[in-house]
Coordinates of C-alpha atoms in Angstrom, one line a residue:
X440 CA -33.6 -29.8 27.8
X441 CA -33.6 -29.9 31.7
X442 CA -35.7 -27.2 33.7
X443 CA -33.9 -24.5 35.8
X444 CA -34.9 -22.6 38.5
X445 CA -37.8 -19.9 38.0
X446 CA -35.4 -17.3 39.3
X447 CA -32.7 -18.1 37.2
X448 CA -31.6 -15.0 34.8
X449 CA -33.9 -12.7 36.3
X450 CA -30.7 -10.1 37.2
X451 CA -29.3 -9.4 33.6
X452 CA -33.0 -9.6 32.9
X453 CA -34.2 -6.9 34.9
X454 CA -30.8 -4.9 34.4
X455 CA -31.6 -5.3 30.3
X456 CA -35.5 -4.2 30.7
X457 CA -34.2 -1.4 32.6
X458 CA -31.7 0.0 30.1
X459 CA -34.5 -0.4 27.8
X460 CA -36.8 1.9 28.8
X461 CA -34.5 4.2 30.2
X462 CA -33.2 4.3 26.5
X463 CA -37.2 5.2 25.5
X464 CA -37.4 8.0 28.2
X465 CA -34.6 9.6 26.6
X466 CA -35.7 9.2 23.3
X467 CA -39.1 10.5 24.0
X468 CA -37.8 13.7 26.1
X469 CA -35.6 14.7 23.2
X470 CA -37.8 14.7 20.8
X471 CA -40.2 16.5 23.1
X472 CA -37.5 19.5 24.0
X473 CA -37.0 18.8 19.5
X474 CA -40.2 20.0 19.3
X475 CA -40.4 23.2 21.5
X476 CA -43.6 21.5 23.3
X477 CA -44.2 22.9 27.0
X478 CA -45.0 20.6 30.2
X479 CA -41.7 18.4 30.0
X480 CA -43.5 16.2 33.0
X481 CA -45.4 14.9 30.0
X482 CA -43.2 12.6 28.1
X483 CA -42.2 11.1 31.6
X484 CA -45.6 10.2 32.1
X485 CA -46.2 8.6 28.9
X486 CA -43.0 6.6 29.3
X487 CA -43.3 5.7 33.0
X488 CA -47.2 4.8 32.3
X489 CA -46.1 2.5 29.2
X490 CA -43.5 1.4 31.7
X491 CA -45.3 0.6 35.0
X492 CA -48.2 -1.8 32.6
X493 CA -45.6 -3.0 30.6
X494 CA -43.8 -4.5 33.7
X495 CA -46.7 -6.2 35.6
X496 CA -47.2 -8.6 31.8
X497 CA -43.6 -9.0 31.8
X498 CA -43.5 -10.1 35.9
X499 CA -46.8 -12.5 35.0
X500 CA -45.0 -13.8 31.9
X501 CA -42.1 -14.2 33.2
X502 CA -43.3 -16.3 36.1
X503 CA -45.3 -18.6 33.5
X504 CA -42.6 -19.0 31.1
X505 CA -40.5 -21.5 33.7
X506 CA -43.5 -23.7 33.4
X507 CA -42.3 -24.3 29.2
X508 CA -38.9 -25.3 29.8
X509 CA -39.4 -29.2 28.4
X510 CA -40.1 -27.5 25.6
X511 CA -37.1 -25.5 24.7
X512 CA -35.9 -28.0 22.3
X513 CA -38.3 -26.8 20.5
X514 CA -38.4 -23.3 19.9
X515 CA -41.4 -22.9 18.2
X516 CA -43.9 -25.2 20.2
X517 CA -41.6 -23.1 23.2
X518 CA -43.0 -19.5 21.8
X519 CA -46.6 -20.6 20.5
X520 CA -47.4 -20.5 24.5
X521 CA -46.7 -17.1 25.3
X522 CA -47.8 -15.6 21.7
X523 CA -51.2 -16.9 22.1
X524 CA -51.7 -14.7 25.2
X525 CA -51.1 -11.6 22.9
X526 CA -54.9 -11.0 22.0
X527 CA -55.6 -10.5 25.7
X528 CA -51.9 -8.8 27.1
X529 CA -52.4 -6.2 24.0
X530 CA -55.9 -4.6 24.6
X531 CA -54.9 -4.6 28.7
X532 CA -51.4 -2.7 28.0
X533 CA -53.6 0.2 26.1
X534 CA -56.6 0.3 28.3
X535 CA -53.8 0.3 31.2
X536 CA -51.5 2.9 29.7
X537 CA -54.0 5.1 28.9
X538 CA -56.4 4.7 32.2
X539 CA -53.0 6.1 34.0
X540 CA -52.3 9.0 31.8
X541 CA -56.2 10.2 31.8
X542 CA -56.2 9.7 35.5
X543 CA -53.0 11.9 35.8
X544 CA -54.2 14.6 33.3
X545 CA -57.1 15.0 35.5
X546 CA -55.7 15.3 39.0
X547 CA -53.8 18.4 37.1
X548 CA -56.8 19.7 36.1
X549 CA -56.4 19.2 32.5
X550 CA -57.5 16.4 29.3
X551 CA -55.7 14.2 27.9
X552 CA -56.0 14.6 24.6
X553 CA -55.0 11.7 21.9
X554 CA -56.5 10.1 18.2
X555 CA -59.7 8.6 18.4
X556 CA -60.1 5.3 20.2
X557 CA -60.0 3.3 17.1
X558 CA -56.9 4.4 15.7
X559 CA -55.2 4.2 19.2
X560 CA -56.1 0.9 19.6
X561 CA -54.6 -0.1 16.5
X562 CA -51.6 1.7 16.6
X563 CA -50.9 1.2 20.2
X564 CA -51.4 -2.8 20.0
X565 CA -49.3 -3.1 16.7
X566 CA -46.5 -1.3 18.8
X567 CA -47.1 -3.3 21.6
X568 CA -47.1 -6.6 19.8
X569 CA -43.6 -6.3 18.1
X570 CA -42.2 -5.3 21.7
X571 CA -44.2 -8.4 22.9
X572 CA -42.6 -10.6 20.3
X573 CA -39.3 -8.9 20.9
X574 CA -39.1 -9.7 24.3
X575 CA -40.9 -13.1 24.1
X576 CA -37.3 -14.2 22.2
X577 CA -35.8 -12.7 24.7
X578 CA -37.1 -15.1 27.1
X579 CA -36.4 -17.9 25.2
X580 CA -32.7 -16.4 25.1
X581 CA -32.3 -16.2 28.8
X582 CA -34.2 -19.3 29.7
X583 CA -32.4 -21.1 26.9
X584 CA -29.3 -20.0 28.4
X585 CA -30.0 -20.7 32.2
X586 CA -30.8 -24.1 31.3
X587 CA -27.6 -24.4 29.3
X588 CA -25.9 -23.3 32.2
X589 CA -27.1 -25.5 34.8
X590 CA -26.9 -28.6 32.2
X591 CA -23.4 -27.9 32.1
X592 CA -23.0 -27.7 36.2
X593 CA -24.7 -30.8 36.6
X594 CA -22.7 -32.7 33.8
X595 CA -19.8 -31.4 35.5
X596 CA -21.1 -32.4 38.8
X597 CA -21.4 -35.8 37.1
X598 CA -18.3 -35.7 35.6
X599 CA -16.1 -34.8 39.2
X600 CA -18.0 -38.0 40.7
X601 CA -17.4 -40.0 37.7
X602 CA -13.5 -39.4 37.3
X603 CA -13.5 -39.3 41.7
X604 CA -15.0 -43.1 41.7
X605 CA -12.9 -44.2 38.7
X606 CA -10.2 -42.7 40.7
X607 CA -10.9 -44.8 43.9
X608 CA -11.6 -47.6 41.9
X609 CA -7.8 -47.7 40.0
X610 CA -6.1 -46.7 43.6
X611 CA -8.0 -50.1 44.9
X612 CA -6.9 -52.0 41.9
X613 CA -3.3 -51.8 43.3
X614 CA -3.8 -53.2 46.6
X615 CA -4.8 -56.8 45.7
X616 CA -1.6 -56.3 42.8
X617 CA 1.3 -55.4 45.8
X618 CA -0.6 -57.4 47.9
X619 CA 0.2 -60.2 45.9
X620 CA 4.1 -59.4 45.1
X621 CA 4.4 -58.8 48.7
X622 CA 3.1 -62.4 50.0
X623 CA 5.2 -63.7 47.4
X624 CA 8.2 -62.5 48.9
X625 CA 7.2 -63.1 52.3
X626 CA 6.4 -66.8 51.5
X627 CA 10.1 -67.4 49.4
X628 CA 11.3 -66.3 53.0
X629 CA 9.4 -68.9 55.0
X630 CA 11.6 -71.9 54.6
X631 CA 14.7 -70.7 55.1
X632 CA 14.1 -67.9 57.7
X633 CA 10.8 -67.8 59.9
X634 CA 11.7 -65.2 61.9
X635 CA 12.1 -62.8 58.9
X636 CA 9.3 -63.6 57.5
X637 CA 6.6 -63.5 60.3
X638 CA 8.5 -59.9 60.6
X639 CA 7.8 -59.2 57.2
X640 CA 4.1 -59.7 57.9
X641 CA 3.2 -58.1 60.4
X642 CA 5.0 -55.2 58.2
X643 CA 2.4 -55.8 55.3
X644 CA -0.5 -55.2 58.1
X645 CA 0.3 -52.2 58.9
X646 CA 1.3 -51.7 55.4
X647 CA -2.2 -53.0 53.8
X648 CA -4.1 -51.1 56.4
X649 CA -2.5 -47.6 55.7
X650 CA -2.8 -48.6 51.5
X651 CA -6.3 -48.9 52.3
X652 CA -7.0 -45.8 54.0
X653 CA -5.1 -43.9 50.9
X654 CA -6.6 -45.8 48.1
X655 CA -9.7 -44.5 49.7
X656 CA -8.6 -40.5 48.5
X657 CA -8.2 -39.5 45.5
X658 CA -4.9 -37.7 46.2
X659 CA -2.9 -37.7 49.4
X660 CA 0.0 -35.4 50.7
X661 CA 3.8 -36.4 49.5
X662 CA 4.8 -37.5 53.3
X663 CA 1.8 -39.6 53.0
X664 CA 2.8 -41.1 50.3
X665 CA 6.5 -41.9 51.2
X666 CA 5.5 -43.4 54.6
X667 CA 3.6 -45.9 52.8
X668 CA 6.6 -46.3 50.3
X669 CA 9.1 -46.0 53.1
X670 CA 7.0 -49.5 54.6
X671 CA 6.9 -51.0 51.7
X672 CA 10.6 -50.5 51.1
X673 CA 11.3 -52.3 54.6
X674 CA 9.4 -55.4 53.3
X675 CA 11.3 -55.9 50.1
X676 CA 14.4 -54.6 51.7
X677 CA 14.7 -57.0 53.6
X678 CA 14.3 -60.3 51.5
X679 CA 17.6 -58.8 49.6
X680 CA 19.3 -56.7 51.9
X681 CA 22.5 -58.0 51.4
X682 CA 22.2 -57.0 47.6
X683 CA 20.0 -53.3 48.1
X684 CA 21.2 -50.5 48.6
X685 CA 19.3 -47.4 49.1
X686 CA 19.5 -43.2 47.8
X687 CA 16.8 -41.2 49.4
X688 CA 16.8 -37.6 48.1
X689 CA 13.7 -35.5 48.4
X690 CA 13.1 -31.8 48.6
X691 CA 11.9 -31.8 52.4
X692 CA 10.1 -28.1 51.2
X693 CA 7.2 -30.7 49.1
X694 CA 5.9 -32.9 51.5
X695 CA 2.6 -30.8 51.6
X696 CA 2.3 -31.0 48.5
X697 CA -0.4 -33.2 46.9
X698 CA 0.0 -36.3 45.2
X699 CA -2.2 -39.0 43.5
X700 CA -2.4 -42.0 46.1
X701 CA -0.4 -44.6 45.6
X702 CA 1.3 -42.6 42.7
X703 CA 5.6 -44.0 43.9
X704 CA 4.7 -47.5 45.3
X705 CA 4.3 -49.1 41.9
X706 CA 7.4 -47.5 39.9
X707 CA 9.2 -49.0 43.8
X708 CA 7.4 -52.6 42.8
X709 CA 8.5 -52.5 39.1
X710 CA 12.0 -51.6 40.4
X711 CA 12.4 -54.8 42.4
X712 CA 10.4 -57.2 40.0
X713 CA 12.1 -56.1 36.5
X714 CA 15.6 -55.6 38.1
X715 CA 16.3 -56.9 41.3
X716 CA 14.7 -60.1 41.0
X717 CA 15.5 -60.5 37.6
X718 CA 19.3 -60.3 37.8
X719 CA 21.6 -61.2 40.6
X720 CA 24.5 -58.8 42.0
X721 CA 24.1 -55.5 44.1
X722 CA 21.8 -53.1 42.9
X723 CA 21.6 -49.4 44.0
X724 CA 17.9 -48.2 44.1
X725 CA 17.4 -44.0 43.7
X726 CA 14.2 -42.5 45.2
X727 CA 14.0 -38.3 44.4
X728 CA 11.3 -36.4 44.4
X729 CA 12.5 -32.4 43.3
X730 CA 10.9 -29.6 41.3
X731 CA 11.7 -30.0 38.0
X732 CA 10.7 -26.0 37.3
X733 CA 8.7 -23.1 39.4
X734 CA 5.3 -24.9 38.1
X735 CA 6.4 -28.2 38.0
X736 CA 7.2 -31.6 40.4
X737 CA 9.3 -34.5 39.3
X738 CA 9.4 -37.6 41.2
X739 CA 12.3 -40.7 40.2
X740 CA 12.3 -44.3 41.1
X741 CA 15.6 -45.8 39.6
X742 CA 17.3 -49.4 40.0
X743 CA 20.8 -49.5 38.9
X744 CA 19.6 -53.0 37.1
X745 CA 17.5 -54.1 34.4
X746 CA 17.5 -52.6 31.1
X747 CA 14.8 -50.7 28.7
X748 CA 12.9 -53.5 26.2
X749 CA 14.2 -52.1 22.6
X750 CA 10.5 -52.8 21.9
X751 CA 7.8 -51.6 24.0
X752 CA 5.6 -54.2 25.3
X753 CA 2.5 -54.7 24.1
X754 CA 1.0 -54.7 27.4
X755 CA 2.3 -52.5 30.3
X756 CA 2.3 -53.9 34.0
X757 CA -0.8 -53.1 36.2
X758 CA 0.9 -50.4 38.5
X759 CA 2.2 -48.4 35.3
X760 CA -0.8 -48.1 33.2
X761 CA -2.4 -47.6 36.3
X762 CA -0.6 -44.8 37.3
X763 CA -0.7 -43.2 33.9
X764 CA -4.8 -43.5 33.9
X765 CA -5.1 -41.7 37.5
X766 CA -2.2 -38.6 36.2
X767 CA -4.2 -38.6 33.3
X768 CA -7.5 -38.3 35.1
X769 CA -6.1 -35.6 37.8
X770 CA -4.3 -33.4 35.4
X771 CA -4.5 -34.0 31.7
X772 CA -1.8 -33.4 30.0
X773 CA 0.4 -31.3 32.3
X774 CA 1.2 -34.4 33.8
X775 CA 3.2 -37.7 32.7
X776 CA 5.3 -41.0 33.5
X777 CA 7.9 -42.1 31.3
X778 CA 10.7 -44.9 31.3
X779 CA 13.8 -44.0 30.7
X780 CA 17.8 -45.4 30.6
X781 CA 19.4 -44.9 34.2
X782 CA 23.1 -43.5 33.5
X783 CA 25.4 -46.0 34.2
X784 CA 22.8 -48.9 34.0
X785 CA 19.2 -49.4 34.6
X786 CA 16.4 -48.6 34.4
X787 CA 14.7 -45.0 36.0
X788 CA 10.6 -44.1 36.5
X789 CA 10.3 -40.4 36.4
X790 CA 6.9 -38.6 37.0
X791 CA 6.2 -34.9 36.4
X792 CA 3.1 -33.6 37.4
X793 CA 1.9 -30.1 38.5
X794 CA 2.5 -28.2 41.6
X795 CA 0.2 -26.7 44.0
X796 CA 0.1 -23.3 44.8
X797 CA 1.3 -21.9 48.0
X798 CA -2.3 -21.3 49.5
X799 CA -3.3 -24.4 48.6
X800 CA -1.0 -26.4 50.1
X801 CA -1.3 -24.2 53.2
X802 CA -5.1 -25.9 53.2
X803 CA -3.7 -29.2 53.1
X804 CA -1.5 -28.4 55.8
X805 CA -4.3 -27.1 58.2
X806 CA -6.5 -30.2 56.8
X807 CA -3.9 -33.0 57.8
X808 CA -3.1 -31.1 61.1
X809 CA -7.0 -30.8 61.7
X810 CA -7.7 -34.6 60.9
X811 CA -4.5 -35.7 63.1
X812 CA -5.7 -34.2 66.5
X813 CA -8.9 -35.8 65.7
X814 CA -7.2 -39.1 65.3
X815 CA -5.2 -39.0 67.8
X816 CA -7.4 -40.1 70.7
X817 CA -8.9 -43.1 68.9
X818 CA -5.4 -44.3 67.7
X819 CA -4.5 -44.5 71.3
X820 CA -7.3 -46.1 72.6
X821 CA -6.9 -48.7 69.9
X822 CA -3.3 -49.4 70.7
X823 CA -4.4 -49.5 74.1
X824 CA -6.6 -52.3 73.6
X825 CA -4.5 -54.2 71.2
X826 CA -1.7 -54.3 73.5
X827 CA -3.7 -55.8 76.6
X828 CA -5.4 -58.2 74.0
X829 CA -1.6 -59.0 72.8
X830 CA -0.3 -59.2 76.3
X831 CA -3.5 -61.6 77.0
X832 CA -3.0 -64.1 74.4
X833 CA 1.0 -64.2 74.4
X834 CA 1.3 -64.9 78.1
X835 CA 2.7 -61.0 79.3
X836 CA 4.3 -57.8 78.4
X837 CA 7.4 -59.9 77.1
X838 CA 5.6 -61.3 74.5
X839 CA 6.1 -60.6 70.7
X840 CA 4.6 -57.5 69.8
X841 CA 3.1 -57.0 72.7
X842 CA 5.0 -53.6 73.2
X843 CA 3.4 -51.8 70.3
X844 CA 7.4 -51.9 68.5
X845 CA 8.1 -51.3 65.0
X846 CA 6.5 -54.8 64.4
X847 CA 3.0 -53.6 65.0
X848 CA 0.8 -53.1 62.4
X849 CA 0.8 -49.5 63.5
X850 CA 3.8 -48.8 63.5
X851 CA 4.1 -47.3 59.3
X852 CA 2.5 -44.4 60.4
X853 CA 5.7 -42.7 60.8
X854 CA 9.0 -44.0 59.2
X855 CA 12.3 -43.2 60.5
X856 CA 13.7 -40.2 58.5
X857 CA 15.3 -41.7 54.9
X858 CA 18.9 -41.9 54.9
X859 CA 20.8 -41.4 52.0
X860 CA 23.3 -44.6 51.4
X861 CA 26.3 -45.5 48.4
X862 CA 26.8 -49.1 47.7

């Protein structure tokens, strides 16, 4: 078992030897008043004395008790240590105890009078040694629990940097996976119309650059997270924009709230390569985002074409069972993703997951608005310098993207506001 720090438990340890003896000085004043004895100050000093020795062994035990923490695994080896020191703390409690009272009796002008020193000794050190083993388990009790205790905070230290790296590592897994849909559409676009599809690139620059900086976070904020869909929208939109047609409908009272990165773009993906490219005809794709209840968030990506397999696949696409792992991994159970029949055709994606509580997303709020002033002055010294390097190499201020337009790879940082369209 792992050591702990030497001052570890040594507050409800103290509190506990407190109550102890405060329990024996009542004890020991009743029974005196019992009795009808005189000179009450006497069974304070007995206590008190027994007290004062008593404490300095248990402040020198307990600062070499630390030193046997390897070996509570094994409690016996553990408690052999201190016991052996009982042949020398027993005689010095007694010849403590009773040094104090003696010197006290005779500042008053009076003797101590007690048994012969024979049987005190042996009465006082068999008293002594069951208090002694007494409180030697309760050493073990405390130090076996302090090490529990910071065994558990270090396992779930472990366990936050575990689940954040697997985290990171799923939210990465996605980028080389759209990355790949996306140059595929890009590249069906290249024979038949250039111009589209250099646009379309310079689109998935901007777009791969602000995936990277969110697969980097475990969890970004919802208007984080629908920019980057929002971009990613525009490239596929595009390719079939005489077929797509788009219904926006989010609950503008959520974008502060906090979701997995990543979390929308791959139920968006699945919607174009299971329906829309599958089966030809105008399709109608739904984006919501809504509370489903006080506690709760729901989040839809529909297309109105496609249909649900009457068998489930044996093996999911990458962006689903990679979005189940990271809900899984944030919130356990409270949170799921499940396919389901679109009324009226189609297929629909709908996530539930938790909501954040007001103060938190205030945080997040102050956070984001923190990290965006910072930002702000080395995002404009970069778009500085990438327009005179544009304007440099295309021949002027007219060239293509020179202007720092919707074509840059900057430019997904902000979407225009979603507009809700019927086909």
């Amino acid at each position: 078992m792992a050591a702990v720090p030497a001052g570890a438990a040594v507050r409800p340890f103290a509190i506990a030897w407190a109550v102890f003896w405060l329990l024996l000085l009542t004890v020991e004043v009743q029974d005196h008043l019992r009795h009808g004895e005189g000179r009450l100050w006497q069974p304070f000093l007995w206590e008190l004395s027994s007290f004062a020795v008593a404490s300095v062994i248990v402040w020198l035990l307990w600062r070499h008790v630390p030193r046997l923490d390897p070996l509570l695994g094994q409690p016996w080896r553990w408690a052999a240590r201190p016991l052996a020191l009982l042949p020398l703390a027993a005689p010095l409690f007694v010849g403590g105890v009773y040094a104090i009272r003696h010197g006290v009796h005779a500042l008053a002008g009076l003797t101590y009078r007690h048994p012969p020193w024979p049987q005190v000794l042996l009465y006082e050190c068999v008293k002594f040694s069951l208090f002694y083993g007494l409180f030697v388990a309760m050493f073990f009790g405390f130090r076996s629990f302090a090490a529990l205790h910071a065994e558990r905070l270090r396992a779930e230290a472990h366990l936050a940097l575990a689940r954040e790296a697997q985290l990171a590592q799923l939210a990465q897994q996605l980028e080389p996976h759209f990355l790949f849909n996306a140059l595929n559409t890009i590249a069906s676009a290249i024979p038949d119309q250039p111009a589209l599809a250099e646009h379309l690139l310079l689109r998935l620059a901007a777009l791969l650059r602000a995936a990277t900086d969110l697969a980097r976070r475990p969890q970004v904020t919802l208007e984080e997270e629908l920019a980057l869909l929002h971009a990613y929208a525009e490239i596929m939109g595009q390719r079939f924009a005489d077929r797509v047609t788009w219904a926006w409908q989010v609950d503008e009272s959520l974008r502060a709230q906090r979701v997995p990165a990543l979390m929308l773009q791959p139920l968006l993906e699945n919607a174009f390569r299971h329906g829309v490219e599958r089966q030809a005809g105008p399709a109608r794709i739904e984006i919501e985002v809504a509370r489903r209840d006080a506690g709760t968030l729901r989040a839809r990506v529909a297309c109105s074409l496609g249909a649900l397999s009457a068998t489930p696949e044996p093996h999911a696409g990458v962006g689903l069972v990679n979005v189940r792992s990271r809900l899984a991994l944030l919130y356990g159970e409270r949170a799921a993703l499940a396919l389901e029949a679109r009324p009226g055709g189609g297929v629909s994606a709908v996530i539930h997951w938790p909501a954040e509580a007001a103060a938190q997303v205030q945080g997040a709020q102050a956070q984001r608005a923190g990290g965006a002033q910072c930002a702000q002055g080395t995002q404009g010294a970069q778009g500085a310098q990438g327009a005179q390097g544009a304007q440099g190499a295309q021949g002027g201020p007219d060239a293509p993207g020179a202007q720092g337009g919707p074509d840059t790879p900057g430019a997904v940082a902000r979407p225009p506001a979603p507009v809700t369209t019927s086909p």
